[in-house]
Coordinates of C-alpha atoms in Angstrom, one line a residue:
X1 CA 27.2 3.8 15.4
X2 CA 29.3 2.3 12.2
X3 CA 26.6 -0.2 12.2
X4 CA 23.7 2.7 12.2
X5 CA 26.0 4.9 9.7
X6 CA 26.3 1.9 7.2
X7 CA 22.8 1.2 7.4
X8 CA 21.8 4.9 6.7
X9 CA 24.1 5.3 4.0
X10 CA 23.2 1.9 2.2
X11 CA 19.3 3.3 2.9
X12 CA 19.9 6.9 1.5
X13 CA 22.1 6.7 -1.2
X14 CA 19.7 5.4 -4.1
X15 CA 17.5 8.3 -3.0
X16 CA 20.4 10.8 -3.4
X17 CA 21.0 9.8 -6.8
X18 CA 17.5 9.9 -7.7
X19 CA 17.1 13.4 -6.7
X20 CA 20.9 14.5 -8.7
X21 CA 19.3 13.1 -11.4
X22 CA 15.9 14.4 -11.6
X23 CA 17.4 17.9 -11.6
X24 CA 19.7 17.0 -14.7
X25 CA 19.1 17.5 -18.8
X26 CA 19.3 14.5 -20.7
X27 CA 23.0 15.7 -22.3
X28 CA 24.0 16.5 -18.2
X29 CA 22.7 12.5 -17.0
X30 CA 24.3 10.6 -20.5
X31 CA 27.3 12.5 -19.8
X32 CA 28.6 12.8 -15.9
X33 CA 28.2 10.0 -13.3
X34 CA 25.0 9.4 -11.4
X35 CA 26.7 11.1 -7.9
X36 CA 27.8 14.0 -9.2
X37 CA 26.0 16.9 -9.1
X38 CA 23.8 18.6 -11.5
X39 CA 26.0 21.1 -14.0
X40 CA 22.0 22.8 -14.2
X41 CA 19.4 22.5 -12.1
X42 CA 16.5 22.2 -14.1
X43 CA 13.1 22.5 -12.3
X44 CA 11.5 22.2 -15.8
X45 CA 11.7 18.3 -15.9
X46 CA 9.0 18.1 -12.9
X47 CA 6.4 20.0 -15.1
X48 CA 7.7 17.7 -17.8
X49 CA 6.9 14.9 -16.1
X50 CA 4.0 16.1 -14.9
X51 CA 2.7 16.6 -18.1
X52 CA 3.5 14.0 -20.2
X53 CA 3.2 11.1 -17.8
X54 CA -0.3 12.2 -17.3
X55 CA 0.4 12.1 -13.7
X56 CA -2.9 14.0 -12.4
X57 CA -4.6 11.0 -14.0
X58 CA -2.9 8.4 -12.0
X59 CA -3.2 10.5 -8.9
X60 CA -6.9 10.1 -9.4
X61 CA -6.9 6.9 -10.1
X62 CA -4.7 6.1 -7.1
X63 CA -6.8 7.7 -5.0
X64 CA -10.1 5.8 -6.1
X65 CA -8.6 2.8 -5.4
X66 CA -6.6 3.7 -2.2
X67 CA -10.2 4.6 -0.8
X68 CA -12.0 1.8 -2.1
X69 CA -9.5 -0.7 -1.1
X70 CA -8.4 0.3 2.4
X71 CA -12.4 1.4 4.2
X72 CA -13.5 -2.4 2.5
X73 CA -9.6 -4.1 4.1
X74 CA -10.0 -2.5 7.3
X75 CA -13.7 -3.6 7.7
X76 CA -13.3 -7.0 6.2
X77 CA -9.9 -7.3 8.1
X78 CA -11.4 -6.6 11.7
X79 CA -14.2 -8.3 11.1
X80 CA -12.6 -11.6 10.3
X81 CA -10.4 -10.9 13.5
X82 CA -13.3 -10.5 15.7
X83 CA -15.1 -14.0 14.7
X84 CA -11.4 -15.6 15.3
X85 CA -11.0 -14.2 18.1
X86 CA -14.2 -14.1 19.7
X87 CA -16.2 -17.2 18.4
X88 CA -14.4 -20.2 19.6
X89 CA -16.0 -23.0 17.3
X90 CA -14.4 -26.0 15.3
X91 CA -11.6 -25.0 13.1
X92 CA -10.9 -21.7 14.4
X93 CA -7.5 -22.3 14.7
X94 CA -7.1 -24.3 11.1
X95 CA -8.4 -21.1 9.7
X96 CA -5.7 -18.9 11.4
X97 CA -2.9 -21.4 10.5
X98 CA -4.4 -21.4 6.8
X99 CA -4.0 -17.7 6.7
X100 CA -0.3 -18.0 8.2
X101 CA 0.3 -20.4 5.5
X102 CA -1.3 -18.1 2.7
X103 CA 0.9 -15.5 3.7
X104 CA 4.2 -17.6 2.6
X105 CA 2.9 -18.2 -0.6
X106 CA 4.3 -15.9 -2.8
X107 CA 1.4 -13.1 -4.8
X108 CA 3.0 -13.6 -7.9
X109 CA 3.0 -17.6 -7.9
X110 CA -1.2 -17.2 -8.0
X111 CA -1.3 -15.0 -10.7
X112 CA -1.8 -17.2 -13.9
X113 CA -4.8 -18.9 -12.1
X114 CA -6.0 -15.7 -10.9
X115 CA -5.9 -13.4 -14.2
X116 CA -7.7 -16.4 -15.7
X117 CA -10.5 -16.1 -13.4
X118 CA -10.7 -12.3 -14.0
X119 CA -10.5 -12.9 -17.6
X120 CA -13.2 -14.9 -17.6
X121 CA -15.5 -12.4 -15.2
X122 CA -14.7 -9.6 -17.8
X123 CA -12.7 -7.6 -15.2
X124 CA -9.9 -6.5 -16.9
X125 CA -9.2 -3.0 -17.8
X126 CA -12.1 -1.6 -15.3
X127 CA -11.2 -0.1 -11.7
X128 CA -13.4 -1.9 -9.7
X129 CA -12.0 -5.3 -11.3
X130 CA -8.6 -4.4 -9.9
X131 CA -9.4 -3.0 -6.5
X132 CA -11.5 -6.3 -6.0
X133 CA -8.1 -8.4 -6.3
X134 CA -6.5 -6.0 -3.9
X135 CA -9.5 -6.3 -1.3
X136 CA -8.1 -10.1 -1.0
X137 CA -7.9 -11.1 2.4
X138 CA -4.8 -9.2 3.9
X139 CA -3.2 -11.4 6.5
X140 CA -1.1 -8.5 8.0
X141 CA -4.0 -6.5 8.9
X142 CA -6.0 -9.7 10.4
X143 CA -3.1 -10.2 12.6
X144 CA -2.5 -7.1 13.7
X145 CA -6.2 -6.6 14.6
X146 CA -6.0 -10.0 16.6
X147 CA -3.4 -8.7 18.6
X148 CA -5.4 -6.2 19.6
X149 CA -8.6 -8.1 20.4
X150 CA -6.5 -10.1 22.8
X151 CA -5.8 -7.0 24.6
X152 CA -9.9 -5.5 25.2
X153 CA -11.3 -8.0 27.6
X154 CA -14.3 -9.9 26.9
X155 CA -16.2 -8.0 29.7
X156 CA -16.9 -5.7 27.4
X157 CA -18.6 -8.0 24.9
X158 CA -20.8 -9.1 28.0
X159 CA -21.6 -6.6 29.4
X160 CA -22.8 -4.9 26.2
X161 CA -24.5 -8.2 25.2
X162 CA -26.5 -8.3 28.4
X163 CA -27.8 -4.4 27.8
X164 CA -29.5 -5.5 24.7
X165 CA -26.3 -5.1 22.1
X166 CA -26.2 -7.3 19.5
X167 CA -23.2 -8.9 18.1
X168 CA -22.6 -6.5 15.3
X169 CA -23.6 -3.4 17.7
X170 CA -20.9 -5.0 20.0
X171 CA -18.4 -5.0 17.0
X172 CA -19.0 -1.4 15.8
X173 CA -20.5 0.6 18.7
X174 CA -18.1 -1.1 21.2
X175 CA -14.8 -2.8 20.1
X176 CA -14.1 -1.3 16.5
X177 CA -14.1 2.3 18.4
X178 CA -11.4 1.1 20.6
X179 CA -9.0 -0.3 17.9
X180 CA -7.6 3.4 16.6
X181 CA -4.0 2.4 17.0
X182 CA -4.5 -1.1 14.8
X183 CA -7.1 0.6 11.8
X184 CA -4.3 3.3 11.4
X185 CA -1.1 0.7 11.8
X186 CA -3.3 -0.8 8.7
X187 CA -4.0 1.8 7.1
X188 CA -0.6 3.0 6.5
X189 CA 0.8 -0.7 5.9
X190 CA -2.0 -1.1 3.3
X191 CA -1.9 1.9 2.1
X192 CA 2.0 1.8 1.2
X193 CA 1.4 -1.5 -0.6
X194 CA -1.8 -0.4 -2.9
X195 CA 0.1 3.0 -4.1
X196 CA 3.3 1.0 -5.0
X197 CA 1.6 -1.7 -6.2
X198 CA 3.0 -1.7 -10.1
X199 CA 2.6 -5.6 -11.0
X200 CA -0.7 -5.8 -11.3
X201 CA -1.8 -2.5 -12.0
X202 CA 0.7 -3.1 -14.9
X203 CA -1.2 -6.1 -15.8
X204 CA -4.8 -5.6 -15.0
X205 CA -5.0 -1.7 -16.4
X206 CA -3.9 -1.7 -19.6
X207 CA -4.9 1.3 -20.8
X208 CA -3.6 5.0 -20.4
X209 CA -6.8 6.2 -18.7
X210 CA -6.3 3.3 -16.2
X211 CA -2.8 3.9 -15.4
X212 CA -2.1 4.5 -11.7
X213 CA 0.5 6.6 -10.2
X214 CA 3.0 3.7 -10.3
X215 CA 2.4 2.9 -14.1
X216 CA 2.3 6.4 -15.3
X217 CA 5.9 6.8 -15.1
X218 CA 6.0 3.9 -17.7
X219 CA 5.6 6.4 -20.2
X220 CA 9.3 7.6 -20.0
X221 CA 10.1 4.1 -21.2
X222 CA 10.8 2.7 -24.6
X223 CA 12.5 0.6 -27.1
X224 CA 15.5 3.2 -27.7
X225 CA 16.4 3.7 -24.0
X226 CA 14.8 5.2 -21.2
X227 CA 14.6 9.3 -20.0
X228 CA 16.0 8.5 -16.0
X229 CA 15.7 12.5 -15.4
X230 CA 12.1 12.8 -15.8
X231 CA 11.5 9.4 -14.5
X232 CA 13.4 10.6 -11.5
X233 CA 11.5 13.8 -11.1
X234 CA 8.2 11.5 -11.3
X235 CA 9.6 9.2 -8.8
X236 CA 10.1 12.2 -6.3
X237 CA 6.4 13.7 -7.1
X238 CA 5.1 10.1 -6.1
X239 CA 6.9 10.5 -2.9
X240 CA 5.9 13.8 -1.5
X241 CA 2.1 12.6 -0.5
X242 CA 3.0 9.1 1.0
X243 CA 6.0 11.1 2.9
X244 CA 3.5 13.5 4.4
X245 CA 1.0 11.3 5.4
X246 CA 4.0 9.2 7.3
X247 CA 5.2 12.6 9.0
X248 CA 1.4 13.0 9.7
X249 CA 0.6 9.7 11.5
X250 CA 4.2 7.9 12.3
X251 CA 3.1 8.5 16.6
X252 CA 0.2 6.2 16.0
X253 CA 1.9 3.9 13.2
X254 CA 4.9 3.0 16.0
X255 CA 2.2 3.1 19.1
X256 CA 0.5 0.5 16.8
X257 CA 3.1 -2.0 16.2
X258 CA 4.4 -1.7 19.9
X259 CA 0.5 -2.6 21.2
X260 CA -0.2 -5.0 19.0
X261 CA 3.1 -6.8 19.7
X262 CA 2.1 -7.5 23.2
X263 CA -0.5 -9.6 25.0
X264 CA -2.1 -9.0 28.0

């Protein structure tokens, strides 16, 4: 229980002080400590950051690419699984140990080499030229989706096969039904990542119109200090959908990461 306790308060606190501060005036945050409470609570500085962060344009924007990205992941994701775990031909495993050893590469280490090549396609500053680098091969989801194709028994595959089925009718009429509990594991995973992705949106979208939620706050920023109270308040806005949709779907999230940690 101290263990637990210590944990939750360690876990909790930065989100306490976030929300005493997006409630305080500018004089009341420069001028008191950031656990005590609010001498006014001011409701005003979530309209103001509403407003002037432009936030209903990165909520579109997030939501373009959250679409885009995680149907094409899921798809490209389970498909890739499917051949791997399926097709048994030379290099199957080499593949899966490249993509274990992709996944401790660090994203960040790539990136010179990789804003070069995006440079030079004339894909900076447009949407699509940034959900296409998050559409890169996500080695979580592949995994997870393996896991689960070791649990449907190849019966199915044969059985489907010998009434005619081809192997894309198996995937999608037969197998990619059964994998619920994996495409929403992955969903929520991937869908975490891409709306707090800031990095690259910060480098790839570098105009206003192109901010995402995650860059829009970057408006409260500046050369003579930073405004923590509406950046606060924004940080709490940003929360509230990604919260819901965790409340919404946390049965099939945890039912997903306890089936696709056991075989057989």
């Amino acid at each position: 229980y101290v263990m637990l306790i210590a944990a939750a308060t360690i876990s909790l606190l930065p989100v306490v002080v976030c929300v005493f501060t997006a409630f305080k005036t500018t004089e009341d945050y420069n001028s008191s400590s950031v656990l005590d409470l609010p001498k006014q609570w001011m409701m005003e500085n979530f309209s103001i950051a509403m407003k002037q962060a432009n936030m209903l344009r990165g909520f579109a924007n997030t939501t373009i690419v959250l679409v885009v990205v995680l149907v094409c992941s899921i798809f490209i994701s389970a498909m890739l699984a499917y051949v791997l775990n399926r097709f048994k031909f030379k290099g199957n495993s080499i593949i899966q140990n490249l993509f274990m050893f992709a996944s401790l590469i660090p994203g960040i280490a790539t990136q010179v080499t990789v804003y070069q090549i995006m440079y030079s396609l004339g894909l900076i500053n447009h949407l699509y030229g940034y959900m296409i680098v998050l559409m890169g091969t996500d080695i979580i989801s592949i995994y997870i989706f393996l896991q689960f194709f070791e649990n449907l028994p190849v019966s199915l595959d044969e059985s489907a096969i010998m009434d005619g089925c081809t192997y894309f009718g198996v995937f999608f009429k037969i197998l990619f039904p059964l994998l619920k509990p994996a495409i929403v594991t992955s969903l929520v995973l991937k869908g975490v990542s891409v709306y707090n992705e800031y990095y690259m949106s910060n480098l790839y979208l570098q105009t206003k119109e192109l901010r995402t939620i995650s860059t829009a706050l970057y408006a409260f920023t500046g050369p003579y200090g930073n405004q923590y109270n509406y950046i606060c308040a924004g940080v709490l806005i940003t929360i509230i959908p990604i919260f819901i949709l965790f409340l919404i779907f946390q049965k099939q999230v945890y039912g997903g990461m306890a089936a696709g940690a056991v075989k057989g």
